[in-house]
Amino acid sequence: MRAREADIGFRDIDLLILEHPSVKRWLWGRPNSTVYNNYGRNLLYFIRKHKITPEELLSKRTTKPLRIMDMLQESASEETNAKASRIDLAIRSFCKDNGRNDLPRSKLRYVKQKWYRGYTKEEARKLFAYINKPLFRLYAYMNLESGLRARTVLAIQYKHIKQDLEAGLDTVAIRFEPKFYYAKGKKAGFTFIGKHSIELLHQCIKDGLISTDPEAKLFKGKSPYSSTIEFLTLAKQKAHLDPELQPTHAFRKYFENALDDAHIPREAKEMIEGHYPDTRAKHYSNRDFEYLRAFYKEAHPFIDLEITDPRLPSKMQQLENELEELKMQRNILSQEKDNLTEQQTNQARAFILLLGTKEGRKAIRNAVEFADNLESNPTWQRFTSQLEQNAENRGGITPQEVTERVHTIYPRVIRQLRPDLRPLPPELRKK
């Protein structure tokens, strides 16, 4: 019977570990890693296909390096380039971890055949219309809102989300152990989930679908990954979406495109996505959850499927701020207008009372007569002549300036009579 990789499950890998110490040495302690699933399946597929045991594969006496290379070449001729590359990597990893380093350099290189895009917001909406089962819907939303890879989402335990979920925060940080962030290979990001995932989590806990035991996984089952892929593929077909769309990884691409559209800083984006391209990102970039939470909230409108215009919340906030500022300015202007009206009314009333008394009219008349007679007074004329000479000789004040100063007698006289009054307004002065 021909070996088929699709027939190999976790149980087969577990049995392989129990039967062969070399496989246990290779895979033990990494049940959630890519190595355990992908490499384990490919090793099992390889030894079944070529009818060889792991111990014979490691024996330099019974299996020469060129013999292993021939078997790898045979697999490459019968399988796709992608599958052949995975088999080659798995066999080399198994041999290296068990001390066998004599295999020649591989000439097999994986060549990506096609680029796959992520979901658009409209496509994701259509897809979710056909995801009705609570746990599958929760998985899809956590995949979309966190940007984590499919198997990383399936590895989430309640303890990873307990802190923020029980605190009632509107964004929940997924706090993995260090091995998820610093192990070799693909890494998890310092990321969060949003309101839709949180609502579904509370509902699933209430319905008893998810345990609040810290060590309990959110998604259980014999083969959660396979069942999830099958369910999402079926939903994708019902929604009549592009067949080339990857059922789960298209969620991660959707998430990363949303972060791009939100224009958050590159360093924060790399930490949230789990991309560490250089030394700075690996060792120096800030990865504190409270620091990254603000950027995630900023990007969430672009992630949220219910928001058609991602910039609408910020636009509405901006308009509300402008409206509040206009209201404040209107209140200030209205208050100033009321104060000015009251002030003018009080001044007009005071001047009317002043002009309505005999003493007031007499004082003003004397001041005006004094100003009128001043210009014809000989002493004043001599004084102004002297001022003109001084102005020409030493740059002193001119008679015109002195005349202007004399005109200040009017308000001064009035202030002597009524110190509480302000100067006479121009319109009343003319009258």
Coordinates of C-alpha atoms in Angstrom, one line a residue, residues 17-316:
I17 CA 8.3 8.7 19.5
L18 CA 7.5 5.8 21.9
E19 CA 9.0 3.2 19.7
H20 CA 12.2 5.0 18.6
P21 CA 14.5 6.9 21.1
S22 CA 16.1 8.8 18.3
V23 CA 12.7 10.3 17.3
K24 CA 12.0 11.1 20.9
R25 CA 15.3 12.9 21.2
W26 CA 14.4 14.9 18.1
L27 CA 10.7 15.8 18.8
W28 CA 10.3 15.4 22.6
G29 CA 9.2 18.6 24.4
R30 CA 8.0 20.3 21.2
P31 CA 4.4 19.2 20.8
N32 CA 3.2 22.6 19.6
S33 CA 6.0 23.4 17.3
T34 CA 6.3 23.2 13.5
V35 CA 9.0 20.5 13.9
Y36 CA 6.6 18.2 15.7
N37 CA 3.9 18.3 13.2
N38 CA 5.4 18.9 9.8
Y39 CA 8.8 17.3 10.3
G40 CA 7.4 14.4 12.2
R41 CA 4.8 13.7 9.5
N42 CA 7.4 14.0 6.7
L43 CA 9.9 11.6 8.5
L44 CA 7.1 9.0 9.0
Y45 CA 6.1 9.4 5.4
F46 CA 9.7 9.0 4.2
I47 CA 10.5 5.8 6.3
R48 CA 7.2 4.2 5.3
K49 CA 7.8 5.0 1.6
H50 CA 11.3 3.6 1.6
K51 CA 10.6 0.8 4.2
I52 CA 13.5 1.9 6.5
T53 CA 13.6 2.4 10.2
P54 CA 14.9 5.6 11.9
E55 CA 17.8 3.6 13.4
E56 CA 18.8 2.3 9.9
L57 CA 18.6 5.9 8.6
L58 CA 21.1 7.0 11.3
S59 CA 23.5 4.0 10.9
K60 CA 26.5 5.0 8.8
R61 CA 27.4 1.4 8.4
T62 CA 24.1 0.1 6.9
T63 CA 23.0 3.3 5.1
K64 CA 25.6 5.3 3.3
P65 CA 25.2 9.1 2.8
L66 CA 24.7 8.6 -1.0
R67 CA 22.0 6.1 -0.3
I68 CA 20.1 8.7 1.7
M69 CA 20.6 11.2 -1.1
D70 CA 19.3 8.7 -3.7
M71 CA 16.1 8.2 -1.6
L72 CA 15.7 12.0 -1.3
Q73 CA 16.1 12.4 -5.1
E74 CA 13.6 9.6 -5.7
S75 CA 11.1 11.4 -3.4
A76 CA 11.8 14.7 -5.3
S77 CA 11.0 13.1 -8.6
E78 CA 7.6 11.8 -7.5
E79 CA 6.5 14.7 -5.3
T80 CA 5.9 18.4 -5.8
N81 CA 8.8 20.8 -5.2
A82 CA 7.2 22.0 -2.0
K83 CA 6.6 18.6 -0.5
A84 CA 10.0 17.3 -1.6
S85 CA 11.7 20.3 0.1
R86 CA 9.8 19.6 3.4
I87 CA 10.9 15.9 3.3
D88 CA 14.5 16.9 2.6
L89 CA 14.5 19.4 5.5
A90 CA 12.9 16.9 7.9
I91 CA 15.4 14.1 7.2
R92 CA 18.4 16.5 7.5
S93 CA 17.0 17.9 10.8
F94 CA 16.5 14.4 12.2
C95 CA 20.0 13.2 11.2
K96 CA 21.7 16.4 12.6
D97 CA 19.9 16.2 15.9
N98 CA 21.1 12.6 16.3
G99 CA 24.7 13.3 15.5
R100 CA 24.8 12.4 11.8
N101 CA 26.3 15.3 9.8
D102 CA 27.8 13.5 6.8
L103 CA 25.0 14.1 4.3
P104 CA 26.1 16.0 1.2
R105 CA 24.8 19.5 0.6
S106 CA 21.3 19.4 -0.8
K107 CA 20.7 20.6 -4.3
L108 CA 17.0 20.7 -3.8
R109 CA 15.7 24.2 -3.3
Y110 CA 12.1 25.2 -2.8
V111 CA 10.9 27.6 -5.5
K112 CA 7.7 29.5 -4.6
Q113 CA 5.3 28.9 -7.5
K114 CA 2.7 31.5 -6.8
W115 CA 2.0 34.5 -4.5
Y116 CA -1.1 34.2 -2.5
R117 CA -3.0 37.3 -1.3
G118 CA -5.0 37.9 1.8
Y119 CA -8.7 38.3 2.3
T120 CA -10.3 41.7 1.5
K121 CA -12.6 43.1 4.1
E122 CA -15.6 42.3 1.9
E123 CA -14.5 38.7 1.3
A124 CA -13.9 38.2 5.0
R125 CA -17.5 39.4 5.7
K126 CA -18.9 36.9 3.2
L127 CA -16.8 34.1 4.7
F128 CA -18.0 34.9 8.3
A129 CA -21.6 34.7 7.1
Y130 CA -21.1 30.9 6.7
I131 CA -19.1 30.3 9.9
N132 CA -21.9 29.6 12.5
K133 CA -20.4 27.2 14.9
P134 CA -19.2 29.1 18.0
L135 CA -15.7 27.6 18.3
F136 CA -14.9 27.8 14.6
R137 CA -16.2 31.4 14.6
L138 CA -14.0 32.2 17.6
Y139 CA -11.0 30.6 15.9
A140 CA -11.5 32.6 12.7
Y141 CA -11.9 35.9 14.6
M142 CA -8.9 35.2 16.8
N143 CA -6.9 34.4 13.7
L144 CA -8.1 37.6 12.0
E145 CA -7.8 40.0 15.0
S146 CA -4.4 38.7 16.3
G147 CA -2.6 38.0 13.0
L148 CA -1.1 34.8 14.5
R149 CA -0.4 31.7 12.4
A150 CA -3.0 29.0 12.4
R151 CA -1.2 26.5 14.7
T152 CA -0.2 29.3 17.1
V153 CA -3.8 30.2 17.5
L154 CA -4.6 26.5 18.2
A155 CA -1.8 26.5 20.9
I156 CA -3.4 29.3 22.9
Q157 CA -4.2 28.3 26.5
Y158 CA -6.6 30.1 28.9
K159 CA -3.6 31.3 30.9
H160 CA -2.3 33.2 27.9
I161 CA -5.4 35.5 27.8
K162 CA -6.5 35.3 31.5
Q163 CA -4.9 38.5 32.7
D164 CA -6.5 41.0 30.4
L165 CA -9.7 39.0 29.8
E166 CA -10.6 38.9 33.5
A167 CA -9.6 42.5 33.9
G168 CA -12.3 43.4 31.4
L169 CA -10.1 45.3 29.0
D170 CA -11.3 46.1 25.5
T171 CA -8.2 44.6 24.0
V172 CA -6.7 41.4 25.3
A173 CA -3.0 40.7 25.1
I174 CA -2.0 37.1 24.2
R175 CA 0.9 36.5 26.6
F176 CA 2.8 33.4 25.4
E177 CA 5.8 31.7 27.1
P178 CA 9.2 32.8 25.8
K179 CA 9.6 29.7 23.6
F180 CA 6.9 31.1 21.3
Y181 CA 8.9 34.4 20.8
Y182 CA 12.5 33.3 20.9
A183 CA 12.7 29.8 19.5
K184 CA 14.1 29.1 16.1
G185 CA 11.9 29.2 13.1
K186 CA 8.6 31.1 12.9
K187 CA 7.7 33.2 15.9
A188 CA 4.6 34.5 17.5
G189 CA 4.0 38.3 17.7
F190 CA 3.3 40.4 20.8
T191 CA -0.3 40.8 19.7
F192 CA -3.9 41.2 20.9
I193 CA -7.5 40.2 20.2
G194 CA -10.3 42.7 19.8
K195 CA -13.9 43.0 20.8
H196 CA -15.4 40.3 18.5
S197 CA -13.1 37.6 19.9
I198 CA -13.6 38.8 23.4
E199 CA -17.4 38.6 23.1
L200 CA -17.2 35.1 21.6
L201 CA -14.8 34.0 24.3
H202 CA -17.2 35.1 27.1
Q203 CA -20.1 33.4 25.3
C204 CA -18.1 30.1 24.8
I205 CA -17.0 30.1 28.5
K206 CA -20.6 30.7 29.6
D207 CA -21.8 27.9 27.4
G208 CA -19.2 25.5 28.7
L209 CA -17.3 25.2 25.4
I210 CA -14.1 26.6 26.9
S211 CA -12.6 25.8 30.2
T212 CA -11.1 28.5 32.5
D213 CA -8.5 26.1 33.7
P214 CA -5.2 28.0 33.1
E215 CA -3.6 25.0 31.4
A216 CA -6.6 24.2 29.2
K217 CA -6.4 24.9 25.5
L218 CA -9.1 27.0 23.9
F219 CA -9.4 24.7 20.9
K220 CA -9.4 21.0 21.6
G221 CA -10.0 17.8 19.6
K222 CA -8.2 14.9 18.0
S223 CA -7.1 17.0 15.0
P224 CA -8.2 20.6 15.5
Y225 CA -6.0 22.0 12.6
S226 CA -7.4 19.6 10.0
S227 CA -11.0 20.1 11.1
T228 CA -10.6 23.9 11.1
I229 CA -9.1 23.8 7.6
E230 CA -11.9 21.7 6.3
F231 CA -14.6 23.8 7.9
L232 CA -13.1 27.1 6.6
T233 CA -12.6 25.6 3.1
L234 CA -16.3 24.6 3.0
A235 CA -17.3 28.1 4.2
K236 CA -15.1 29.6 1.5
Q237 CA -16.8 27.5 -1.1
K238 CA -20.2 28.5 0.1
A239 CA -19.3 32.1 0.0
H240 CA -18.0 31.7 -3.6
L241 CA -14.7 33.2 -2.8
D242 CA -11.5 32.9 -4.9
P243 CA -10.4 29.3 -4.7
E244 CA -6.7 30.4 -4.5
L245 CA -7.3 32.1 -1.1
Q246 CA -5.6 30.2 1.7
P247 CA -8.3 29.3 4.3
T248 CA -6.3 30.4 7.4
H249 CA -3.1 32.2 6.3
A250 CA -5.2 34.7 4.3
F251 CA -6.4 36.0 7.7
R252 CA -2.8 36.7 8.7
K253 CA -2.2 38.5 5.5
Y254 CA -5.4 40.5 6.0
F255 CA -4.2 41.5 9.4
E256 CA -0.8 42.6 8.2
N257 CA -2.3 44.6 5.4
A258 CA -4.6 46.4 8.0
L259 CA -1.5 47.4 10.0
D260 CA 0.0 48.8 6.8
D261 CA -3.1 50.8 6.1
A262 CA -3.1 52.2 9.6
H263 CA 0.5 53.5 9.1
I264 CA 1.7 52.5 12.6
P265 CA 5.5 52.7 13.2
R266 CA 7.5 50.0 11.6
E267 CA 9.1 48.8 14.8
A268 CA 5.8 48.4 16.5
K269 CA 4.4 46.6 13.5
E270 CA 7.3 44.1 13.5
M271 CA 6.7 43.3 17.2
I272 CA 3.0 42.8 16.7
E273 CA 3.4 40.6 13.6
G274 CA 6.3 38.5 15.0
H275 CA 8.8 39.6 12.4
Y276 CA 12.3 40.2 13.6
P277 CA 14.4 41.0 10.5
D278 CA 17.5 42.5 12.2
T279 CA 19.4 42.8 15.5
R280 CA 17.5 45.9 16.6
A281 CA 14.1 44.1 16.2
K282 CA 15.4 41.0 18.0
H283 CA 17.1 42.6 21.0
Y284 CA 16.2 46.3 21.3
S285 CA 12.7 47.2 19.9
N286 CA 10.1 47.9 22.6
R287 CA 7.9 44.8 23.0
D288 CA 6.0 45.9 26.2
F289 CA 2.3 45.0 25.8
E290 CA 1.1 48.3 27.2
Y291 CA 3.3 50.2 24.7
L292 CA 2.0 48.1 21.8
R293 CA -1.6 48.2 22.9
A294 CA -2.0 51.9 21.8
F295 CA -0.8 51.0 18.3
Y296 CA -3.1 48.0 18.1
K297 CA -6.1 50.2 19.1
E298 CA -5.1 52.6 16.4
A299 CA -5.0 49.9 13.8
H300 CA -8.2 48.0 15.0
P301 CA -10.7 50.1 13.0
F302 CA -8.8 48.8 9.9
I303 CA -9.1 45.2 11.2
D304 CA -12.7 45.4 12.3
L305 CA -15.0 43.9 9.7
E306 CA -18.0 46.0 10.8
I307 CA -16.3 49.3 10.1
T308 CA -16.6 50.2 6.5
D309 CA -14.5 53.4 6.7
P310 CA -11.6 52.7 9.0
R311 CA -10.8 56.4 9.4
L312 CA -14.4 57.3 10.4
P313 CA -13.8 57.0 14.2
S314 CA -10.8 59.4 14.1
K315 CA -12.8 61.7 11.7
M316 CA -15.7 61.8 14.1

